[in-house]
Tab-separated table of C-alpha atoms in Angstrom:
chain	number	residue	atom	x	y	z
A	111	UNK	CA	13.562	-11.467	2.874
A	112	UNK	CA	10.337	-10.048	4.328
A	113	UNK	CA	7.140	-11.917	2.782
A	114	UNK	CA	3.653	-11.811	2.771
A	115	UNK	CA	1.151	-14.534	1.183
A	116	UNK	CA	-2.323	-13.807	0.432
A	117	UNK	CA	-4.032	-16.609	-2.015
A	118	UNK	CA	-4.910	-14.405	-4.984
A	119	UNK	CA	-8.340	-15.433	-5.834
A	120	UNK	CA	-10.846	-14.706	-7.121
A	121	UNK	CA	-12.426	-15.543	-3.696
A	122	UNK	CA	-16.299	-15.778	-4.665
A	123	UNK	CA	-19.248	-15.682	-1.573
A	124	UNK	CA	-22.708	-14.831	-1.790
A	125	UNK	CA	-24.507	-11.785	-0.621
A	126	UNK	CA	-24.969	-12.007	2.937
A	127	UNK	CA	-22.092	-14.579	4.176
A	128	UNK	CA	-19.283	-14.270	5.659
A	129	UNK	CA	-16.144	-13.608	3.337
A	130	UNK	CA	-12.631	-14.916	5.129
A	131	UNK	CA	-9.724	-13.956	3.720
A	132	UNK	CA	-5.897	-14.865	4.800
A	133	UNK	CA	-2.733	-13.899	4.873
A	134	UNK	CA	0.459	-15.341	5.900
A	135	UNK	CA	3.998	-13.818	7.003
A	136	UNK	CA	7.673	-15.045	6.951
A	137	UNK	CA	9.091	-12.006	9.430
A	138	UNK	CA	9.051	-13.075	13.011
A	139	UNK	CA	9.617	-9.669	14.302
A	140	UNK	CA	6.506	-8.166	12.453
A	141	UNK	CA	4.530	-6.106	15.079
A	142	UNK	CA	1.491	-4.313	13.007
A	143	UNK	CA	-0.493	-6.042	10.341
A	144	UNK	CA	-2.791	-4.001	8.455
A	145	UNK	CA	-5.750	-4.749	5.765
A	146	UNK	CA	-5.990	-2.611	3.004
A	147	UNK	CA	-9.035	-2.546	0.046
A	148	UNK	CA	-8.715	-1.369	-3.130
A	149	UNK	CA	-10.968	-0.629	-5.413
A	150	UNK	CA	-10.050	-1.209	-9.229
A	151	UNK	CA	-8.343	2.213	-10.135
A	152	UNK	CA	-8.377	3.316	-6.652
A	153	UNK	CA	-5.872	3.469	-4.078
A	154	UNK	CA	-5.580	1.349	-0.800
A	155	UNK	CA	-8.190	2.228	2.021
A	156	UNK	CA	-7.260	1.200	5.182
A	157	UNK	CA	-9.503	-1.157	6.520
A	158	UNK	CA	-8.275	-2.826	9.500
A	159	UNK	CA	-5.270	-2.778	11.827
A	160	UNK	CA	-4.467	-5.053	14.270
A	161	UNK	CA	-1.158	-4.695	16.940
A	162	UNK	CA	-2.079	-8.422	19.204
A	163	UNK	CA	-2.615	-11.802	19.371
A	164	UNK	CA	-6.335	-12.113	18.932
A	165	UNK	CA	-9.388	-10.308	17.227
A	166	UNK	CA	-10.527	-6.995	16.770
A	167	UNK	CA	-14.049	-5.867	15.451
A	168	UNK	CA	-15.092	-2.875	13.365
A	169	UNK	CA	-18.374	-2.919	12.326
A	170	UNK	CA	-18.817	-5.834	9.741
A	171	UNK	CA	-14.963	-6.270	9.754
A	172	UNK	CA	-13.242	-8.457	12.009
A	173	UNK	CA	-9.272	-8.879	11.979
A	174	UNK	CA	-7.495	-12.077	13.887
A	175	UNK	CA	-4.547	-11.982	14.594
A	176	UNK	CA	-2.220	-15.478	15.859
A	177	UNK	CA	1.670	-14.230	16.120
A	178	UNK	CA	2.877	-17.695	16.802
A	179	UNK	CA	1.156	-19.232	13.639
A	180	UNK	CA	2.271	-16.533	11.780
A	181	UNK	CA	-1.155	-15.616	10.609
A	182	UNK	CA	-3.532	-12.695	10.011
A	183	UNK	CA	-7.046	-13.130	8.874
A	184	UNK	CA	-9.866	-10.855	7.820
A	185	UNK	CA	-13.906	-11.558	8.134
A	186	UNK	CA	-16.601	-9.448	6.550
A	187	UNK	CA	-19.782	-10.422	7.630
A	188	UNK	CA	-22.875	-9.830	6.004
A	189	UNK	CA	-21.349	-9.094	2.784
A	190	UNK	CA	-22.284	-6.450	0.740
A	191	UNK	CA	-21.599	-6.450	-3.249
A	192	UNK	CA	-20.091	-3.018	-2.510
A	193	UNK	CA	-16.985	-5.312	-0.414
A	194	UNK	CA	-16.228	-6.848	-4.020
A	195	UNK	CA	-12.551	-5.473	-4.239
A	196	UNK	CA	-8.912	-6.853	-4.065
A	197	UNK	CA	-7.750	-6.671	-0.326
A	198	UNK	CA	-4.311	-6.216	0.506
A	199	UNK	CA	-2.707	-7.835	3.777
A	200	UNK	CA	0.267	-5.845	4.897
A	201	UNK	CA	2.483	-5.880	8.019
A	202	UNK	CA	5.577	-3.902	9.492
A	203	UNK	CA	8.978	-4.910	10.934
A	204	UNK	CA	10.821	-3.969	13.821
A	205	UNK	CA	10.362	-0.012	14.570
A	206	UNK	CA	8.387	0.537	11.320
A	207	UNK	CA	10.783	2.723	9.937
A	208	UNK	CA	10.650	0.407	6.705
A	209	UNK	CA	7.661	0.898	4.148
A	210	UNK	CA	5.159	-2.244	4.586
A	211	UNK	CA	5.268	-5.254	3.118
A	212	UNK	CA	2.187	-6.188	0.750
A	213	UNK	CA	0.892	-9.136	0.003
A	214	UNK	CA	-0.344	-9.988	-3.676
A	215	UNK	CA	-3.791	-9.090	-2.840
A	216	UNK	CA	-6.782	-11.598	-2.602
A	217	UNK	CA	-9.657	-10.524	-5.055
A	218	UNK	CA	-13.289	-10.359	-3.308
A	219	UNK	CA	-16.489	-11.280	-5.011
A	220	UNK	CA	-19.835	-10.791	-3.905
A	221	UNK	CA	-22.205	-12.836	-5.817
A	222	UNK	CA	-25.742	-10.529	-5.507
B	272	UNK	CA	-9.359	18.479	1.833
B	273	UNK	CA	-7.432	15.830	0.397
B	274	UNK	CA	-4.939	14.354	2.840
B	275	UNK	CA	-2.567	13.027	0.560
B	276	UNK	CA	-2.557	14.344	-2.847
B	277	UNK	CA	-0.298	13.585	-6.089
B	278	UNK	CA	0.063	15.348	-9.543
B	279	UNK	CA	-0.630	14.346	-11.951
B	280	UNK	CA	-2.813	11.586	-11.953
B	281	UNK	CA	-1.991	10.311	-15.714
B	282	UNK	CA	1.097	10.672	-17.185
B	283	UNK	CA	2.057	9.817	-20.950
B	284	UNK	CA	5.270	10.129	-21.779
B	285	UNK	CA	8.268	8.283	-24.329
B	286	UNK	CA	10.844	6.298	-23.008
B	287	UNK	CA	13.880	8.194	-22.401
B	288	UNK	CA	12.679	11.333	-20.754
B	289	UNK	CA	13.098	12.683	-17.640
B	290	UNK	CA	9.427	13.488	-15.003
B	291	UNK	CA	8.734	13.794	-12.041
B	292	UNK	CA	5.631	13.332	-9.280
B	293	UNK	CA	4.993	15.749	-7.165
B	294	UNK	CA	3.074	14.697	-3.282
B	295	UNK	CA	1.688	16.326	-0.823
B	296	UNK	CA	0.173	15.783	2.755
B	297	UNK	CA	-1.638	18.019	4.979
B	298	UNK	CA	-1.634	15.525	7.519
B	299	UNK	CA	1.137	17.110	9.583
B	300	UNK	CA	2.244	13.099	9.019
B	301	UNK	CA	6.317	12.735	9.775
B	302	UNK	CA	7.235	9.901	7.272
B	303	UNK	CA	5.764	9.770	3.750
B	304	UNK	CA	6.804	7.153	0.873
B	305	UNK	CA	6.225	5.755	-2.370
B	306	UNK	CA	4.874	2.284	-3.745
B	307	UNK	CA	5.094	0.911	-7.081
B	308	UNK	CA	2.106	-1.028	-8.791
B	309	UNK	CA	3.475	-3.209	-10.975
B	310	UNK	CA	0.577	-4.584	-13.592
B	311	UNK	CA	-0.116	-7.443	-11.215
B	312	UNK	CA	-1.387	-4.987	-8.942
B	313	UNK	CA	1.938	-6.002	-6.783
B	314	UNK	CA	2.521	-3.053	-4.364
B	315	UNK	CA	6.365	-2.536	-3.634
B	316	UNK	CA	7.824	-0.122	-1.614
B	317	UNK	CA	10.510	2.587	-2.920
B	318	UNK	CA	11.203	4.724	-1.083
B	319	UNK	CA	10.651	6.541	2.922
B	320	UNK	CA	11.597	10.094	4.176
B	321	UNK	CA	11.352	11.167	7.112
B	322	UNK	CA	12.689	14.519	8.378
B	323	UNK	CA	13.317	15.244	5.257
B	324	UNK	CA	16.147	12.245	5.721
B	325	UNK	CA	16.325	9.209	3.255
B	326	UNK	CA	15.561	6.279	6.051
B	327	UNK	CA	15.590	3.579	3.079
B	328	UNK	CA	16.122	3.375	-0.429
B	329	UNK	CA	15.232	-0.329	-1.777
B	330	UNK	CA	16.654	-1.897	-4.737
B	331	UNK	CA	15.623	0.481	-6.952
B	332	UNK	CA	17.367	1.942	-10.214
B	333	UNK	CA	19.039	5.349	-9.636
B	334	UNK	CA	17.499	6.712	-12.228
B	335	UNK	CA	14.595	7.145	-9.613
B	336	UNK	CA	15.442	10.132	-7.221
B	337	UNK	CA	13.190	11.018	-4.805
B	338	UNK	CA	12.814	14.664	-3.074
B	339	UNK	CA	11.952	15.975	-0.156
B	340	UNK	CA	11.846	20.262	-0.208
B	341	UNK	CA	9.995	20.056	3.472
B	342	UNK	CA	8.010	17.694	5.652
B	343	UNK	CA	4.314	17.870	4.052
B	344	UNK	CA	6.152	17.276	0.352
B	345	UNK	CA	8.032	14.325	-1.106
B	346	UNK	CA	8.383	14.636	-5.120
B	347	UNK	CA	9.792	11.886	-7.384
B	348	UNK	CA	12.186	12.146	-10.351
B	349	UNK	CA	12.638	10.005	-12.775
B	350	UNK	CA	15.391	10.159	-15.617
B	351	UNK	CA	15.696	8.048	-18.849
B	352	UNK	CA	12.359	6.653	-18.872
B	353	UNK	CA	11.996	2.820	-19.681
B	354	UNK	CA	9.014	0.697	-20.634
B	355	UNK	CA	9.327	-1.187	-17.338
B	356	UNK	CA	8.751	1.671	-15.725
B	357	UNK	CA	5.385	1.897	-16.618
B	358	UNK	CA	3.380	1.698	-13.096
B	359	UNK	CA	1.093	2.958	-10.588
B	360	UNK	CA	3.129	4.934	-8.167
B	361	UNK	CA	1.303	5.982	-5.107
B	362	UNK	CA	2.425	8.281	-2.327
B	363	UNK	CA	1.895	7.382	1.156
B	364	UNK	CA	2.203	8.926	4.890
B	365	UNK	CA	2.644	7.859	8.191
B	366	UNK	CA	2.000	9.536	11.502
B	367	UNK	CA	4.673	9.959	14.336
B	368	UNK	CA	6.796	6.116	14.492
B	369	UNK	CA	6.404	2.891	14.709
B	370	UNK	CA	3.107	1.010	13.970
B	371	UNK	CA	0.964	3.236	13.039
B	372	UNK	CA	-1.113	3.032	9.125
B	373	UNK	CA	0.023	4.756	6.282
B	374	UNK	CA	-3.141	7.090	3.932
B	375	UNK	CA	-2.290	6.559	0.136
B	376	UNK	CA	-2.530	8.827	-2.354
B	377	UNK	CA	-4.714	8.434	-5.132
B	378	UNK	CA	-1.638	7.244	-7.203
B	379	UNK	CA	0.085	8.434	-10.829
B	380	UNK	CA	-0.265	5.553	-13.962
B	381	UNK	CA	2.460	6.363	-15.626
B	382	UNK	CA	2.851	4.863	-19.100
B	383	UNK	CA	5.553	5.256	-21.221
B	384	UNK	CA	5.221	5.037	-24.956
């Protein structure tokens, strides 16, 4: 069975750090690994996606990605009390063809 | 100019009647879905069409049908309401295959009295 683990929080940081958040898989054959945000009563935004071993950078956001540890991580520097939301780690197997598989979310405060 | 859009938003209903959700994308995406948001927030998949074919269909009860009239539309049916059914459903679409992201809809709480 196809898991993802994100600890569920809250995750607290103050205004201005860096927030790290992480997520764990069980599928080896995941390719794609995605980080989602949602907003309470809101639907997932799609933050980040990441295909490789290694990082990726988008603005504030940077996603890491380590296949052989089975690991995806997410940094938001300089954070903003506007990045307080739950973020959702979610990957794809094989072709894709199946939906994605969320994690639990991880819920983001940002202490002003 | 909303991508993907769903109707209704809210929907208040007893247990034991039949609805449905209707979604649409104007993405010109090939595969769209739908999620479940249980009241943990847990999002599940459902359902995926693409080509107006079923690809998969998890472990969900049949009472849950979902449609697919053309490519920018995927509607969901539910019969016999329960309380457990009471959710967040979302619609979702993907472009082309493989690994690209799926856009969400802004999702249907349905609660059932």
């Amino acid at each position: 069975q196809k898991e993802v683990e994100q600890n569920s929080g809250p995750l607290s940081v103050p205004e201005g750090a860096i927030a790290s958040l992480n997520c764990t898989y069980s599928d080896r054959g995941s390719q794609s690994f995605f980080w989602y945000r949602q907003y309470s009563g809101k639907s997932p935004e799609l933050i980040m996606s990441i295909y490789s071993n290694g990082d990726k950078e988008d603005g504030r956001f940077t996603a890491q990605l380590n296949k052989a540890s089975q690991y995806v991580s997410l940094l938001i520097r300089d954070s903003q009390p506007s990045d307080s939301a739950t973020y959702l780690c979610a990957g794809y197997s094989g072709g894709g063809a199946d939906g994605l598989t969320f994690g639990k979310g991880t819920h983001l405060i940002i202490q002003p | 100019d909303t991508a993907v859009s769903q109707t209704p938003k809210y929907l208040v209903t007893q247990m034991g009647n039949d609805k449905s959700i209707k979604c649409e994308q104007n993405l010109g995406h090939d595969t769209m879905y739908w999620y479940k948001q249980d009241s943990k927030k847990f999002l599940k998949i459902m359902f995926s069409y693409n080509n107006k074919e079923l690809i998969i269909n998890e472990t969900v009860p049949n009472r849950f049908s979902p449609k697919s009239p053309d490519k920018a539309h995927l509607n969901l049916h539910i019969n016999s309401l329960e309380l457990g059914d009471s959710a967040v459903y979302f619609c979702a679409s993907r472009a082309g295959s493989g690994n690209q992201p799926q856009h969400f809809g802004d999702g249907t709480r349905l609660s059932i009295l």
